[in-house]
Amino acid sequence: MAGAVGKKLNSELLKRLEITLLSVNVVLDDAEEKQIRNKNVKKWLEELKDAVYDAEDLLDEISTESLRCKVEAESQSSITQVQNFCSSFNPFNKGVNSKLEEVLARLEFIAKQKDVLGLKEGFAEKPLRRLEETSVVDESSVYGRDAEKESIMKLLLSDETSGYDDIGVVTIVGMGGIGKTTLAQLVYNDYRLKEYFSYQAWVCVSEEFDIFRVLKTILEQVTSSATGT
């Protein structure tokens, strides 16, 4: 009886949810590349993120309720009490199935848009696909990052960063596809930074992290900047 909640859920809906999530996952890398220059792809990624969060919340709710059923069922003193207890979850199961249908319908609608947007599959299977990013970015093709850029600029140009006793770190975090690298490129190339700091270095850290290669690249760029080469 412990699995009463999970067993009474519509298994077909759960399977469709799994298939839908897999179908959008294989185009995420392509969407990440295109969303910088395509507002529609950027909006698609945002809507997908919201829908996935809703799906995760619902699955957490199902897991929590299933665990509660298991714990309370095990505390019952007779089979009859257990049966009566678990039967009380029928309304919960019906409610979850209804929510699951809504979440699935939203995700399936979003998934269909990937074909309209021309998003291609298969990029996620090529771990060596990414080229090493440079500091160069075409600012004319980047949309809606001014506010984020200025927030970072204020941190970098504040009085707290003018001393040399401590090394300050400003991080840009977030899920894949939101344009973290492009935002860093915009900040790096701003003329105010070039005037404020004596040296600048752009280093791309790959998935195979090598601290010695990173330090060597930083040293080479700083040395090159100092000599004007």
Short mmCIF file of C-alpha atoms in Angstrom, two decimals:
data_model
loop_
_atom_site.label_atom_id
_atom_site.label_comp_id
_atom_site.label_asym_id
_atom_site.label_seq_id
_atom_site.Cartn_x
_atom_site.Cartn_y
_atom_site.Cartn_z
CA MET A 1 0.00 0.00 0.00
CA ALA A 2 2.96 2.31 0.41
CA GLY A 3 3.02 3.11 -3.29
CA ALA A 4 -0.71 3.87 -3.52
CA VAL A 5 -0.21 7.47 -4.54
CA GLY A 6 2.28 6.71 -7.29
CA LYS A 7 0.41 3.70 -8.65
CA LYS A 8 -2.88 5.57 -9.07
CA LEU A 9 -1.28 8.36 -11.05
CA ASN A 10 -1.77 8.24 -14.79
CA SER A 11 1.34 6.41 -16.00
CA GLU A 12 0.66 7.45 -19.59
CA LEU A 13 0.85 11.13 -18.62
CA LEU A 14 4.14 10.57 -16.80
CA LYS A 15 5.57 8.78 -19.83
CA ARG A 16 4.48 11.61 -22.14
CA LEU A 17 6.09 14.10 -19.76
CA GLU A 18 9.38 12.19 -19.91
CA ILE A 19 9.32 12.04 -23.72
CA THR A 20 8.49 15.75 -24.01
CA LEU A 21 11.35 16.76 -21.71
CA LEU A 22 13.76 14.62 -23.72
CA SER A 23 12.59 16.20 -26.98
CA VAL A 24 13.39 19.73 -25.78
CA ASN A 25 16.62 18.71 -24.07
CA VAL A 26 18.27 17.70 -27.35
CA VAL A 27 17.81 21.20 -28.84
CA LEU A 28 18.94 23.23 -25.81
CA ASP A 29 22.50 23.70 -27.06
CA ASP A 30 21.25 25.02 -30.39
CA ALA A 31 18.78 27.30 -28.61
CA GLU A 32 21.56 28.63 -26.38
CA GLU A 33 23.55 29.64 -29.44
CA LYS A 34 20.63 31.27 -31.24
CA GLN A 35 18.87 33.06 -28.37
CA ILE A 36 21.52 35.79 -28.27
CA ARG A 37 20.51 37.02 -31.72
CA ASN A 38 16.91 35.85 -31.86
CA LYS A 39 14.37 37.35 -29.48
CA ASN A 40 11.86 34.62 -30.20
CA VAL A 41 14.30 31.88 -29.19
CA LYS A 42 15.17 33.81 -26.03
CA LYS A 43 11.47 34.05 -25.14
CA TRP A 44 11.05 30.33 -25.92
CA LEU A 45 13.84 29.45 -23.48
CA GLU A 46 12.28 31.60 -20.76
CA GLU A 47 8.87 29.97 -21.22
CA LEU A 48 10.49 26.53 -21.23
CA LYS A 49 12.32 27.28 -17.99
CA ASP A 50 9.09 28.36 -16.27
CA ALA A 51 7.25 25.25 -17.50
CA VAL A 52 10.03 22.94 -16.33
CA TYR A 53 10.01 24.59 -12.90
CA ASP A 54 6.25 23.94 -12.67
CA ALA A 55 6.81 20.30 -13.62
CA GLU A 56 9.55 19.92 -11.00
CA ASP A 57 7.30 21.45 -8.33
CA LEU A 58 4.52 19.01 -9.19
CA LEU A 59 6.86 16.01 -9.10
CA ASP A 60 8.15 17.16 -5.71
CA GLU A 61 4.55 17.37 -4.50
CA ILE A 62 3.87 13.82 -5.70
CA SER A 63 7.04 12.51 -4.05
CA THR A 64 6.23 14.23 -0.74
CA GLU A 65 2.67 12.92 -0.66
CA SER A 66 3.80 9.41 -1.54
CA LEU A 67 6.31 9.47 1.31
CA ARG A 68 3.68 10.73 3.72
CA CYS A 69 1.34 7.93 2.68
CA LYS A 70 4.10 5.38 3.25
CA VAL A 71 5.04 6.68 6.71
CA GLU A 72 1.48 7.00 7.98
CA ALA A 73 0.41 3.69 6.46
CA GLU A 74 3.23 1.89 8.25
CA SER A 75 2.01 3.33 11.54
CA GLN A 76 -1.46 1.76 11.15
CA SER A 77 -2.20 -1.27 13.34
CA SER A 78 -4.32 -3.24 10.88
CA ILE A 79 -4.70 -3.93 7.16
CA THR A 80 -8.19 -2.44 7.23
CA GLN A 81 -6.90 0.82 8.65
CA VAL A 82 -4.18 0.93 6.00
CA GLN A 83 -6.70 0.38 3.23
CA ASN A 84 -9.00 3.05 4.63
CA PHE A 85 -6.11 5.45 4.99
CA CYS A 86 -4.75 5.05 1.47
CA SER A 87 -8.18 5.24 -0.10
CA SER A 88 -8.37 8.78 1.24
CA PHE A 89 -5.72 9.76 -1.31
CA ASN A 90 -8.04 9.29 -4.27
CA PRO A 91 -8.92 13.03 -4.30
CA PHE A 92 -5.21 13.85 -4.20
CA ASN A 93 -4.48 11.56 -7.14
CA LYS A 94 -7.30 13.06 -9.17
CA GLY A 95 -6.05 16.56 -8.42
CA VAL A 96 -2.48 15.65 -9.35
CA ASN A 97 -3.56 14.04 -12.61
CA SER A 98 -5.42 17.23 -13.48
CA LYS A 99 -2.34 19.35 -12.72
CA LEU A 100 -0.18 16.91 -14.63
CA GLU A 101 -2.38 17.28 -17.70
CA GLU A 102 -2.04 21.08 -17.51
CA VAL A 103 1.75 20.98 -17.11
CA LEU A 104 2.09 18.44 -19.90
CA ALA A 105 -0.13 20.42 -22.29
CA ARG A 106 2.00 23.52 -21.69
CA LEU A 107 5.27 21.66 -22.20
CA GLU A 108 4.03 19.90 -25.34
CA PHE A 109 2.93 23.23 -26.81
CA ILE A 110 6.35 24.75 -26.08
CA ALA A 111 8.10 21.67 -27.50
CA LYS A 112 6.22 22.01 -30.80
CA GLN A 113 7.56 25.56 -31.20
CA LYS A 114 11.13 24.24 -31.50
CA ASP A 115 10.41 23.17 -35.07
CA VAL A 116 8.92 26.57 -35.94
CA LEU A 117 12.05 28.24 -34.54
CA GLY A 118 14.29 25.94 -36.56
CA LEU A 119 16.07 24.48 -33.53
CA LYS A 120 18.20 21.48 -34.43
CA GLU A 121 18.70 18.27 -32.51
CA GLY A 122 21.90 16.41 -31.80
CA PHE A 123 24.14 19.22 -30.50
CA ALA A 124 24.11 17.82 -26.97
CA GLU A 125 25.80 14.65 -28.22
CA LYS A 126 28.91 16.53 -29.36
CA PRO A 127 30.92 17.47 -26.23
CA LEU A 128 33.74 18.91 -28.36
CA ARG A 129 31.41 21.10 -30.41
CA ARG A 130 32.10 24.30 -28.52
CA LEU A 131 34.92 26.45 -29.72
CA GLU A 132 36.88 28.40 -27.20
CA GLU A 133 35.05 31.69 -26.67
CA THR A 134 36.96 34.91 -27.31
CA SER A 135 36.28 38.31 -25.80
CA VAL A 136 34.83 39.56 -29.10
CA VAL A 137 31.07 40.09 -29.31
CA ASP A 138 28.82 41.81 -31.87
CA GLU A 139 26.97 44.24 -29.59
CA SER A 140 24.54 45.25 -32.35
CA SER A 141 23.02 41.76 -32.28
CA VAL A 142 22.58 41.51 -28.50
CA TYR A 143 19.26 42.49 -26.94
CA GLY A 144 18.09 43.35 -23.43
CA ARG A 145 21.31 43.04 -21.43
CA ASP A 146 21.92 46.74 -20.65
CA ALA A 147 20.55 46.65 -17.10
CA GLU A 148 22.48 43.51 -16.18
CA LYS A 149 25.64 44.90 -17.73
CA GLU A 150 25.37 48.17 -15.81
CA SER A 151 24.82 46.32 -12.52
CA ILE A 152 28.09 44.46 -13.02
CA MET A 153 29.88 47.62 -14.14
CA LYS A 154 28.87 49.37 -10.90
CA LEU A 155 30.37 46.52 -8.90
CA LEU A 156 33.62 46.56 -10.86
CA LEU A 157 34.02 50.34 -10.84
CA SER A 158 33.05 50.90 -7.20
CA ASP A 159 35.52 52.28 -4.67
CA GLU A 160 35.72 48.85 -3.02
CA THR A 161 37.55 47.47 -6.04
CA SER A 162 40.13 50.25 -6.20
CA GLY A 163 42.40 48.74 -3.52
CA TYR A 164 44.89 45.96 -4.09
CA ASP A 165 44.81 44.36 -0.63
CA ASP A 166 42.02 41.99 -1.60
CA ILE A 167 41.08 40.31 -4.86
CA GLY A 168 37.44 40.87 -5.75
CA VAL A 169 35.39 38.33 -7.66
CA VAL A 170 32.15 39.05 -9.49
CA THR A 171 30.36 35.92 -10.65
CA ILE A 172 27.68 35.52 -13.33
CA VAL A 173 25.62 32.44 -12.56
CA GLY A 174 22.53 30.85 -14.09
CA MET A 175 21.21 27.93 -16.07
CA GLY A 176 22.51 27.16 -19.53
CA GLY A 177 21.11 29.24 -22.34
CA ILE A 178 20.71 32.62 -20.63
CA GLY A 179 23.79 34.21 -22.24
CA LYS A 180 26.29 34.38 -19.39
CA THR A 181 29.32 34.38 -21.71
CA THR A 182 27.86 37.13 -23.90
CA LEU A 183 27.17 39.28 -20.85
CA ALA A 184 30.77 38.80 -19.68
CA GLN A 185 31.99 39.79 -23.16
CA LEU A 186 29.93 42.99 -23.09
CA VAL A 187 31.39 43.97 -19.72
CA TYR A 188 34.94 43.04 -20.70
CA ASN A 189 34.85 45.23 -23.83
CA ASP A 190 33.36 48.31 -22.17
CA TYR A 191 35.71 51.28 -22.57
CA ARG A 192 35.25 52.24 -18.90
CA LEU A 193 36.93 49.05 -17.77
CA LYS A 194 39.84 49.60 -20.13
CA GLU A 195 40.38 53.04 -18.61
CA TYR A 196 39.88 51.91 -15.01
CA PHE A 197 42.09 48.81 -14.89
CA SER A 198 45.73 48.67 -15.91
CA TYR A 199 45.48 45.16 -17.32
CA GLN A 200 42.80 42.92 -18.71
CA ALA A 201 42.85 39.22 -19.59
CA TRP A 202 40.19 37.01 -21.18
CA VAL A 203 40.50 33.31 -20.42
CA CYS A 204 38.11 30.57 -21.51
CA VAL A 205 37.92 27.69 -19.03
CA SER A 206 36.88 24.45 -20.73
CA GLU A 207 35.09 21.50 -19.14
CA GLU A 208 38.49 19.83 -18.71
CA PHE A 209 39.74 22.34 -16.16
CA ASP A 210 43.51 22.81 -16.05
CA ILE A 211 44.64 25.37 -13.47
CA PHE A 212 48.15 25.59 -14.92
CA ARG A 213 46.86 26.31 -18.44
CA VAL A 214 44.50 28.97 -17.06
CA LEU A 215 47.27 30.72 -15.11
CA LYS A 216 49.62 30.50 -18.09
CA THR A 217 47.03 32.11 -20.37
CA ILE A 218 46.38 34.91 -17.87
CA LEU A 219 50.10 35.59 -17.53
CA GLU A 220 50.58 35.65 -21.32
CA GLN A 221 47.71 38.10 -21.83
CA VAL A 222 48.81 40.42 -19.04
CA THR A 223 52.40 40.37 -20.31
CA SER A 224 51.22 41.08 -23.84
CA SER A 225 49.10 43.99 -22.57
CA ALA A 226 52.01 45.43 -20.62
CA THR A 227 54.36 45.35 -23.61
CA GLY A 228 51.71 46.57 -26.05
CA THR A 229 52.01 43.52 -28.29
#
